[in-house]
Short mmCIF file of C-alpha atoms in Angstrom, two decimals:
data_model
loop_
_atom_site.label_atom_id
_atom_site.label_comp_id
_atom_site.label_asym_id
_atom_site.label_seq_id
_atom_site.Cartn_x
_atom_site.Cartn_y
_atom_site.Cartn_z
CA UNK A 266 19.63 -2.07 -9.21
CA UNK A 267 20.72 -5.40 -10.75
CA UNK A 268 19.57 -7.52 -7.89
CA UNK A 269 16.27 -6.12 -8.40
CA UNK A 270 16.37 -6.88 -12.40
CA UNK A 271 17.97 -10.16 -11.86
CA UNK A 272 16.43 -11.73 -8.37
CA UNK A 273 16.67 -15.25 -9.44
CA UNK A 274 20.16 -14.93 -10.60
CA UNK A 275 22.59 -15.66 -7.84
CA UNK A 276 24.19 -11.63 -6.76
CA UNK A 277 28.20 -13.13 -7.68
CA UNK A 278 26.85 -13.88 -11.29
CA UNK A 279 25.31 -10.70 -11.49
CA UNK A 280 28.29 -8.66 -10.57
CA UNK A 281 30.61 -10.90 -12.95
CA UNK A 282 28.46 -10.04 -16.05
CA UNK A 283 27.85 -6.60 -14.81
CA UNK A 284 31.62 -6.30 -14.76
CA UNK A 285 32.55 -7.90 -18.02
CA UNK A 286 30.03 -5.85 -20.16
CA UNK A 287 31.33 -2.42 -18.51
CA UNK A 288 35.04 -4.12 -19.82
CA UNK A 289 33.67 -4.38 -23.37
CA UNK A 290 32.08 -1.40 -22.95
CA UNK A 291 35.65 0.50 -22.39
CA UNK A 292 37.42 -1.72 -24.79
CA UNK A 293 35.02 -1.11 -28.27
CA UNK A 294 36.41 2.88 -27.88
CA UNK A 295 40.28 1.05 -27.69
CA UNK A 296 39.49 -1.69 -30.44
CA UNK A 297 37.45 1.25 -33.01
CA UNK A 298 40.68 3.35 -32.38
CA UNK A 299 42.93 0.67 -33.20
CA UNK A 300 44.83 0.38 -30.03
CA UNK A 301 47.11 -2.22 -28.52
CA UNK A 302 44.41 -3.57 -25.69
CA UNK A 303 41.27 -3.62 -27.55
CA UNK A 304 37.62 -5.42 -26.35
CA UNK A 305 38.53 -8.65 -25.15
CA UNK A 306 41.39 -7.57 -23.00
CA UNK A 307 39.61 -4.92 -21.43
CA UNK A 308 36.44 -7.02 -20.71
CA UNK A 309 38.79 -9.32 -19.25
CA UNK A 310 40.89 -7.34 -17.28
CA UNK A 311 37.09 -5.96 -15.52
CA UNK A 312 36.17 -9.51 -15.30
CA UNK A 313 39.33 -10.13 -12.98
CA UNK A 314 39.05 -7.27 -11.16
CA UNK A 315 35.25 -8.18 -10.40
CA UNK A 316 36.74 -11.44 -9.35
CA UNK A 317 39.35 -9.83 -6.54
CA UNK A 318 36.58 -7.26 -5.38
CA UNK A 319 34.06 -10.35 -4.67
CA UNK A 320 36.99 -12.20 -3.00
CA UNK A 321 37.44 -9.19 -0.88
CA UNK A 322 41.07 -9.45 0.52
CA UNK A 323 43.28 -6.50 0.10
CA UNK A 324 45.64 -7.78 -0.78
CA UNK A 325 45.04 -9.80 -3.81
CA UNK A 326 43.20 -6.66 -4.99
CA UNK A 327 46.11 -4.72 -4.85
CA UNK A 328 48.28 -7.57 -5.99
CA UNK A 329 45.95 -7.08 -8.94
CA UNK A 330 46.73 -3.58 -9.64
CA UNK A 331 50.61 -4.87 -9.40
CA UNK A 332 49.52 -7.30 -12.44
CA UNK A 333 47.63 -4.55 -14.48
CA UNK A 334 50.27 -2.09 -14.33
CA UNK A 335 52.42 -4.37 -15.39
CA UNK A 336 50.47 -5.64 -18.52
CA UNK A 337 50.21 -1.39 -19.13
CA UNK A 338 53.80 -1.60 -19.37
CA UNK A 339 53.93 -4.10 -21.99
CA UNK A 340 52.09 -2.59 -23.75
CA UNK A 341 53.77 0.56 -23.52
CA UNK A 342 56.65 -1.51 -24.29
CA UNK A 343 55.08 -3.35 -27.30
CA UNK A 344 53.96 0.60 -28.65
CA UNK A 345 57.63 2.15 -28.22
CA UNK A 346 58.66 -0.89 -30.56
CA UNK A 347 56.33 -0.01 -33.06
CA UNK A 348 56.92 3.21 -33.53
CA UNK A 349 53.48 4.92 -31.82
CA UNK A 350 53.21 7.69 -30.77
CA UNK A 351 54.05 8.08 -26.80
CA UNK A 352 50.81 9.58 -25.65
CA UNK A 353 48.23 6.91 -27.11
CA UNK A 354 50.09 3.80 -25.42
CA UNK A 355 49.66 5.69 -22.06
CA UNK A 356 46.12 6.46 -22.41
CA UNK A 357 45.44 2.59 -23.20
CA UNK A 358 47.43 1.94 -20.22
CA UNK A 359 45.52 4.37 -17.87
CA UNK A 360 42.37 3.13 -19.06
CA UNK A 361 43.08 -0.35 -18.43
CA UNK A 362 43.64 0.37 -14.43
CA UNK A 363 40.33 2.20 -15.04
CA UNK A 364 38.87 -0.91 -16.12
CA UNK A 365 40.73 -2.74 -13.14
CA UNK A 366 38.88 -0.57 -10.95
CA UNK A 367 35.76 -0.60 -12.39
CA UNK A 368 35.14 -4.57 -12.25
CA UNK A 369 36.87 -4.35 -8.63
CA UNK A 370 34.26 -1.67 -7.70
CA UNK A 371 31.15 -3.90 -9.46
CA UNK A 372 32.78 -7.12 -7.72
CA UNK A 373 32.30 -5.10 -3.58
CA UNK A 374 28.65 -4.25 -5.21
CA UNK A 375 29.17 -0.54 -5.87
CA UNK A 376 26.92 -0.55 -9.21
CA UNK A 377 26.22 3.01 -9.49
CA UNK A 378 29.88 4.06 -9.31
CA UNK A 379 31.26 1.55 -11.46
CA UNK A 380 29.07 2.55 -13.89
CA UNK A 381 29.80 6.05 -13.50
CA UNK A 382 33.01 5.90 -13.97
CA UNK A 383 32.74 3.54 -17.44
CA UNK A 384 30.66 6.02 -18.76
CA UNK A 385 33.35 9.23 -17.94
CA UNK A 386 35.69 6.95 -18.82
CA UNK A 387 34.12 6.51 -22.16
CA UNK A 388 33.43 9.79 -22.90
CA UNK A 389 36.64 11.00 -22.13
CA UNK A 390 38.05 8.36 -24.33
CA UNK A 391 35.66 9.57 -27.39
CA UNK A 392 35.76 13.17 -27.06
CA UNK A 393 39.87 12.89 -27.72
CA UNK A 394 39.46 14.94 -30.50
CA UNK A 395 37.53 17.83 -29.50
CA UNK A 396 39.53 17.94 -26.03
CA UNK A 397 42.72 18.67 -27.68
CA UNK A 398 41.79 21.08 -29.81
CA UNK A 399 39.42 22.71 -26.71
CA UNK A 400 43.16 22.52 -24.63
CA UNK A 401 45.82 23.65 -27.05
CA UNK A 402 43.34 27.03 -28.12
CA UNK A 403 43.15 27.81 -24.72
CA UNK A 404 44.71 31.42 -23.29
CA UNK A 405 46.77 32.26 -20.38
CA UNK A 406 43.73 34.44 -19.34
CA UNK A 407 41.33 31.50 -19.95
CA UNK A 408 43.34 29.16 -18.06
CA UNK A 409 43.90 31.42 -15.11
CA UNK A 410 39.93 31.71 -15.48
CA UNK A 411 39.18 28.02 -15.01
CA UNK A 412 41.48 28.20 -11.89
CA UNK A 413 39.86 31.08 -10.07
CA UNK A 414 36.48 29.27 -11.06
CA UNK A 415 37.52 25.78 -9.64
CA UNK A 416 39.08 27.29 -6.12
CA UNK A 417 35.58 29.17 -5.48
CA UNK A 418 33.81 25.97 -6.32
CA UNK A 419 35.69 23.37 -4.64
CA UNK A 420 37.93 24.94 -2.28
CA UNK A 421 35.35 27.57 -0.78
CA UNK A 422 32.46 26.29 -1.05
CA UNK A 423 32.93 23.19 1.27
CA UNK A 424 34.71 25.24 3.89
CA UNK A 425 31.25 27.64 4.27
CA UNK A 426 29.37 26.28 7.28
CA UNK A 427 26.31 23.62 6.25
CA UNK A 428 23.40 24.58 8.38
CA UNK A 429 21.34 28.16 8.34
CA UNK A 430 22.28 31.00 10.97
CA UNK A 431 21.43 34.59 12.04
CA UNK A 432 18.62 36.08 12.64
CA UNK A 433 15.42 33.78 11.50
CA UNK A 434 18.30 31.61 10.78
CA UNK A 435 17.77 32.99 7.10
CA UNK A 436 21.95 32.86 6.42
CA UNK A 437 22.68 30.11 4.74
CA UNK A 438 26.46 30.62 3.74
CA UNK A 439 26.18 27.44 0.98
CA UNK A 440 23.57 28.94 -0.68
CA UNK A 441 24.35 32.16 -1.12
CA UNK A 442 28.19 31.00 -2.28
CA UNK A 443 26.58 28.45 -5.11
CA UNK A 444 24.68 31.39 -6.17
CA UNK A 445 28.08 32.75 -6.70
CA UNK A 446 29.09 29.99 -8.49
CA UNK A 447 25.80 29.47 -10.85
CA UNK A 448 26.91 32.90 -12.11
CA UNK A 449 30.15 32.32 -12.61
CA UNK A 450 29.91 29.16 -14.39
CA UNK A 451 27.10 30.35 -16.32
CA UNK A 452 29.28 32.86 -17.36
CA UNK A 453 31.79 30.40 -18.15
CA UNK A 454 30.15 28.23 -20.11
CA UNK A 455 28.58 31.36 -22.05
CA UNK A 456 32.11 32.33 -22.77
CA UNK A 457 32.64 28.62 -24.59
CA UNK A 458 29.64 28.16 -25.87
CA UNK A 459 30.23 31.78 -27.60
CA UNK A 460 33.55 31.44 -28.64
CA UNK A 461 32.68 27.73 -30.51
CA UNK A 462 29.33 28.27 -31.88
CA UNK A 463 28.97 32.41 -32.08
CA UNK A 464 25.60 33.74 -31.98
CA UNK A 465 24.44 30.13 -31.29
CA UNK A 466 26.15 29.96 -28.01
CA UNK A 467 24.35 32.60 -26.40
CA UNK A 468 20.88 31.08 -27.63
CA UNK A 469 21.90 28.06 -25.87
CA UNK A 470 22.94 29.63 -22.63
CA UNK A 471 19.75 31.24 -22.41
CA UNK A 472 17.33 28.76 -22.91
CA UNK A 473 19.65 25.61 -20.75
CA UNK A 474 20.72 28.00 -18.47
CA UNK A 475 17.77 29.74 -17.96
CA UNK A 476 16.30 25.94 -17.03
CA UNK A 477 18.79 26.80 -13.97
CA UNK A 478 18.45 30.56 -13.19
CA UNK A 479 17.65 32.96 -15.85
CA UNK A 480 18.70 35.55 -12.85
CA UNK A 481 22.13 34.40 -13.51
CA UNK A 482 21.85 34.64 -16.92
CA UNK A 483 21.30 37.61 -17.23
CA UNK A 484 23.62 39.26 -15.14
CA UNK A 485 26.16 37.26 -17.09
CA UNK A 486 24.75 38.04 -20.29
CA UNK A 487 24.37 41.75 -19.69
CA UNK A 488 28.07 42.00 -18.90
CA UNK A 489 29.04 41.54 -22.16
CA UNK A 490 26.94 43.63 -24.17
CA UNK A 491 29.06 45.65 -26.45
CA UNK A 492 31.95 43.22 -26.45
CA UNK A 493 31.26 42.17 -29.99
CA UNK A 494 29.12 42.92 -33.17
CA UNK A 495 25.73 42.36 -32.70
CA UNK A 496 25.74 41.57 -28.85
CA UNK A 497 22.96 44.22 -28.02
CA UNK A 498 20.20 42.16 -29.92
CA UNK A 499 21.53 38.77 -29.01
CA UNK A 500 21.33 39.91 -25.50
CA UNK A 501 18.08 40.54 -25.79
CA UNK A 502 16.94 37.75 -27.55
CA UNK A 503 19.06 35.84 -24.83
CA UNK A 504 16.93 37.66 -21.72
CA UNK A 505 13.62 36.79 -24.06
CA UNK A 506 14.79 32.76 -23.90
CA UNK A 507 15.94 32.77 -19.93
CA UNK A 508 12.16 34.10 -19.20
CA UNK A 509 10.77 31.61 -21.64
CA UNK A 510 12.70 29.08 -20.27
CA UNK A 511 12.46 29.86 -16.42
CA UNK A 512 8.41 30.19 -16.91
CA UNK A 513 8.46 26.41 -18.25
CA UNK A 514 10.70 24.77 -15.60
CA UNK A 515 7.92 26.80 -12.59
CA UNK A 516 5.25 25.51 -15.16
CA UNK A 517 6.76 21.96 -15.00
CA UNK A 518 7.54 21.68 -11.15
CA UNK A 519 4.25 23.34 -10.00
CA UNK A 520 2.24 20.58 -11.87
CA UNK A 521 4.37 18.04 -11.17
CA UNK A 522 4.13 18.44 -7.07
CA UNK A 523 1.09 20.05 -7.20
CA UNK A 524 -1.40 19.09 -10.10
CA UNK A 525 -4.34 20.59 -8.44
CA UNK A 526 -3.03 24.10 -9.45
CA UNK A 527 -2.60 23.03 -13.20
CA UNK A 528 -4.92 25.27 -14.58
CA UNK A 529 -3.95 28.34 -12.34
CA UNK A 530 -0.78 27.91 -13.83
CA UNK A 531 -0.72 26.27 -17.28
CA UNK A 532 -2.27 29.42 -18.75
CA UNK A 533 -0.22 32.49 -17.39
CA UNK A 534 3.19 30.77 -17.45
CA UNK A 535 2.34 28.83 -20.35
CA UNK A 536 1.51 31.95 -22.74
CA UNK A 537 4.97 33.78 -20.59
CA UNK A 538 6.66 30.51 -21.89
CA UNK A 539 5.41 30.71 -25.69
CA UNK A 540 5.29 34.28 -26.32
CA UNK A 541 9.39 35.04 -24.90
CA UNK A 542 10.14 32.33 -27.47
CA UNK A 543 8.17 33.64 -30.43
CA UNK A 544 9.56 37.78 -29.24
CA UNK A 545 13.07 36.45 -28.71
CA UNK A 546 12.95 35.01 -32.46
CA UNK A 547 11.19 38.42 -34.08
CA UNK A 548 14.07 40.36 -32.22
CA UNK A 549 16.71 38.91 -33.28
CA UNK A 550 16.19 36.34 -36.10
CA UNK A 551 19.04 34.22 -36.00
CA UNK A 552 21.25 34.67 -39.73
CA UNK A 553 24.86 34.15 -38.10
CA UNK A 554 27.39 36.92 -38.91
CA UNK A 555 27.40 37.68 -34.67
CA UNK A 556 31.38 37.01 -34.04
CA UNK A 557 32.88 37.04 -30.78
CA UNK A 558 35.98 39.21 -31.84
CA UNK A 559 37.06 41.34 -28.48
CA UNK A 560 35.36 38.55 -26.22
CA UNK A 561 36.92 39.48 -22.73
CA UNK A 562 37.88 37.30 -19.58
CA UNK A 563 34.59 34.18 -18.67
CA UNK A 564 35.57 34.77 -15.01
CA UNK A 565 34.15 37.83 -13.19
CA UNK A 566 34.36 37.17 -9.33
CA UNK A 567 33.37 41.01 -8.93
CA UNK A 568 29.97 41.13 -10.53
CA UNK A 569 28.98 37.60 -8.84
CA UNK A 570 30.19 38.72 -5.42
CA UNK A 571 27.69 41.70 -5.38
CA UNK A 572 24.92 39.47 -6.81
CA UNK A 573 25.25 37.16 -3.94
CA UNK A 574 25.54 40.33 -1.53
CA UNK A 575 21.88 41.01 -3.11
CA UNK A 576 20.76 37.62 -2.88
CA UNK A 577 21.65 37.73 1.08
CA UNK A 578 19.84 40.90 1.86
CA UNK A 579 16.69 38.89 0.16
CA UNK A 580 17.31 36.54 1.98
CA UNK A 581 16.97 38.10 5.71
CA UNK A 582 14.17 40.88 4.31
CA UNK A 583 12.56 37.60 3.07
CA UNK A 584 12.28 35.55 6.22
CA UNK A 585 11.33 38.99 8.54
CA UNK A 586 8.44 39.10 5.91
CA UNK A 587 7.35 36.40 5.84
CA UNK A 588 7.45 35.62 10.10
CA UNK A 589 5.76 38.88 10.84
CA UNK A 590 3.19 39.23 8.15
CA UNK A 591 1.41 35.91 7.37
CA UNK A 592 -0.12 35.21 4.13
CA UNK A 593 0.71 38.69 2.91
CA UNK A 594 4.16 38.29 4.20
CA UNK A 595 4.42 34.77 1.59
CA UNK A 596 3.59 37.17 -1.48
CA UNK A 597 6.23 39.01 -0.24
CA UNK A 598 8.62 36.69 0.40
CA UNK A 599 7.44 35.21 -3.03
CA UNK A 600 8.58 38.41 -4.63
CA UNK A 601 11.63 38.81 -3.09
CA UNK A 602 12.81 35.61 -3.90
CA UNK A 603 11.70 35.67 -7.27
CA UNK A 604 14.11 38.76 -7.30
CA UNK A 605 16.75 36.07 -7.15
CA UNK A 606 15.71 32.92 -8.49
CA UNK A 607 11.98 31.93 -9.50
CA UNK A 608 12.85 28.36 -8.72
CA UNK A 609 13.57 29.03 -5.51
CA UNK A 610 9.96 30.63 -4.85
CA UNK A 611 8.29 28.00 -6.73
CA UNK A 612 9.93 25.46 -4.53
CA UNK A 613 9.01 27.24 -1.65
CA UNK A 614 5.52 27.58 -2.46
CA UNK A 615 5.44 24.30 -3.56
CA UNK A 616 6.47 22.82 -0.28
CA UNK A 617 4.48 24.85 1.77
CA UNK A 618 1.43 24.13 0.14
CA UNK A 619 2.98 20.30 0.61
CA UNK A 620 2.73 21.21 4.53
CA UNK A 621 -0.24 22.60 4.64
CA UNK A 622 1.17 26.17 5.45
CA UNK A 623 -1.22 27.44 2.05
CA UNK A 624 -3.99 26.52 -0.35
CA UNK A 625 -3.52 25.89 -3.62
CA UNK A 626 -4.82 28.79 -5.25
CA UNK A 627 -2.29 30.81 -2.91
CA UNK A 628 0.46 28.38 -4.18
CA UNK A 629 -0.48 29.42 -7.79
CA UNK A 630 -0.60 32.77 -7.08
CA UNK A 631 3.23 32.81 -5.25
CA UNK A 632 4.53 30.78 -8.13
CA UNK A 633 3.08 33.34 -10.79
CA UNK A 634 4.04 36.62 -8.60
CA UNK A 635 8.17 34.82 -8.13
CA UNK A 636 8.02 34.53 -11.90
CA UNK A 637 6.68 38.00 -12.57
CA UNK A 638 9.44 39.28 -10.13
CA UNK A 639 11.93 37.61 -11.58
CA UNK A 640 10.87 39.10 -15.56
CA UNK A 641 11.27 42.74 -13.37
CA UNK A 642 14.47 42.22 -11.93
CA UNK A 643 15.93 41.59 -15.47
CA UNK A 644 15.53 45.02 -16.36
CA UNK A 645 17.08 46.65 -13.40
CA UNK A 646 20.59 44.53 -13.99
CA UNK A 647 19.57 45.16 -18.05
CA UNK A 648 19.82 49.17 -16.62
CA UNK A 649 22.75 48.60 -14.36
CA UNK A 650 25.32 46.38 -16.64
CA UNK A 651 24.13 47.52 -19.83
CA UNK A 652 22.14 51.11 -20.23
CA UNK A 653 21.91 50.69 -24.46
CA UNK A 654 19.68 47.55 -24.11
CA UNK A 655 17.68 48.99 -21.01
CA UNK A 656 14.80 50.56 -23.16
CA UNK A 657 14.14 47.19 -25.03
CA UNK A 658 14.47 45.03 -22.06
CA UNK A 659 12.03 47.28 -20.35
CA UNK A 660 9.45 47.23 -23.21
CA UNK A 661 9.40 43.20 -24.34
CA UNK A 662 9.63 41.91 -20.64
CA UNK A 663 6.59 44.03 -19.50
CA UNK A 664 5.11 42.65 -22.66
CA UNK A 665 5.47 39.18 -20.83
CA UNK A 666 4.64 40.45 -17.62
CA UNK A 667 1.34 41.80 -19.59
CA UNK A 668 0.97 39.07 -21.51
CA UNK A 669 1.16 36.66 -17.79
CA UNK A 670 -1.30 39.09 -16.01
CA UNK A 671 -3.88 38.77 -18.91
CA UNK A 672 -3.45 34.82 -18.65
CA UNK A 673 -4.41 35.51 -14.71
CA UNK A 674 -7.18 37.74 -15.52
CA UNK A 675 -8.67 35.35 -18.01
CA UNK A 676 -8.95 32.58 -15.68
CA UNK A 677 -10.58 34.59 -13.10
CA UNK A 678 -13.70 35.80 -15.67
CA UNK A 679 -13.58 31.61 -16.94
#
């Protein structure tokens, strides 16, 4: 990336002031905080490191990492005389072998990930505040939570095999387990976002996470209706944003990979898109007062298990549909995955039309029939985690369903 912005500069001058700006970078958090290494040093301390990486022997690099610990020391030492407080001295210290390994990692010409890491760095560094109070309110339940959630995301989910099997090959293990884990962190960050910012938390998860699968949503949503004051409407209102939400991202990547089929599907999703925002409002007007008193466990590996059962019985229906009954068979299949996630039909449409497999107007008409079946679908987990909001799920998402088919049947008499 900087070669190409800087091809008359020489590459070792590049990586030098690539280096020392990440340092000062690091180093304004340190000096606004008031801390014993402050800009200079840690632009300095990058600017050596970028130094050792471009000299490339591995042993002055680590002979480096023998100085910086070392100066971390002193400083520690320096702090301890002053009367700080032990945990700010070691932070500095940490984040000046972070620096270290940032300008080493510039100096070898691995941009991307010394930048990277700056940035985390940084924003670990400025979010101090809000991290200790996020840690120290944290339960026993909570934390026991975050570690179920982190062995099914990084422990499992690397072990499942990489490439499709079974019949139609129409397994694929990864997808169906990050499925698993969509929920589940959905779910997770619902439970945050709700516990921080009440009623305001749950608007959030629906629109953002309906931007990643409203499906999800939902079933997390659903499972905690009647957990707290309120939650029936906000539930609702939530289900109203995933569809609005969900009908703009298949809005966005239809045009965007296929712009021919703009107008097929600017009008349907676009008045699905508009209308779930305006209904989700006139349902449930936000005026606070929606606590999350009797807010239960974020982690339920139960409720995404079965969901990813369903999603793999799409799955192999979906691929015996679609290789025994041609262009009906994609409506099908269209429908069935929409049942899971709309994105996932929309993509699929989207790159079959890409191959030639279908013509546009059949693209537009898969994308608009995934993202009908995926409005439906919301009412039978509405009906199966949560029976006293069934009834109103039922009535304002075949309003949008309505409200998409009339967009259809408009540009049909145009």
């Amino acid at each position: 990336m900087f070669d190409q912005l800087f091809e008359a500069v020489p590459p070792t001058i590049v990586k030098l002031v690539a280096a020392t700006l990440l340092g000062l970078f690091l180093g304004l958090e340190r000096e606004w905080s008031e801390k014993p290494a402050g800009i200079r040093t840690f632009a300095l301390i990058s600017l050596v490191g970028s130094v050792f990486g471009i000299l490339g022997f591995e042993s002055v690099i680590a002979m480096g990492v023998l100085l910086i610990v070392a100066l971390a020391v002193l400083v520690g030492y320096r702090s301890v005389r002053e009367k700080e407080l032990t945990g700010l001295f070691l932070t500095t210290s940490v984040s000046m072998l972070v620096a270290y390994g940032v300008g080493v990692l510039v100096g070898l010409g691995f941009y991307l990930e010394g930048v990277t890491i700056a940035f985390l760095t940084a924003l670990l560094l400025v979010l101090k505040r809000e991290l200790h109070e996020f840690a120290l309110n944290l339960t026993r339940e909570e934390l026991r939570s975050a570690t179920e959630f982190a062995i099914i995301s990084f422990v499992i989910y690397p072990l499942l095999p990489s490439e499709p099997f079974g019949p139609w090959n129409a397994i694929d293990a990864r997808l169906v387990w990050l499925l698993v884990i969509a929920i589940s962190g959905i779910g997770f960050l619902n439970y945050i976002l709700v516990r921080e910012y009440e009623e305001r938390g749950f608007w959030a998860t629906g629109f953002f996470g309906g931007l990643v699968n409203s499906t999800a949503v939902v079933v997390s949503i659903t499972n905690r209706v009647g957990e707290f004051r309120g939650s029936d409407r906000t539930a609702l209102s939530t289900i109203l944003l995933a569809n609005s939400a969900m009908s703009f991202r298949n809005l966005v990547i239809a045009v965007l990979f296929v712009p021919a089929i703009i107008i097929d599907v600017l009008v349907p999703l676009g008045l699905i898109c508009l209308v779930g925002i305006f209904l989700a409002y006139y349902t449930n007007p936000f005026n606070g007062g929606v606590g999350p008193a009797g807010l239960k466990s974020p982690f339920n590996i139960k409720n995404a298990l079965l969901f990813g059962g369903f999603f793999l019985f799409v799955l192999l229906f979906s691929a015996w549909a679609n290789a025994s009954l041609g262009e009906t068979g994609f409506l099908i299949t269209m429908a069935l995955a929409g049942l899971v996630s709309s994105g996932s039909a929309t993509t699929t449409a989207v790159a079959m039309f890409g191959t030639g497999q279908i013509v546009g107007p059949m693209a537009a008409l898969g994308i608009i029939v995934g993202t009908i079946a995926s409005i439906v679908v919301k009412i039978v987990f509405a009906a199966i985690n949560a029976r006293e909001i069934t009834v109103s799920v039922l009535f304002w998402n075949l309003t949008l369903i309505s409200i998409g088919l009339l967009g259809v049947a408009l540009l049909t008499i145009i």
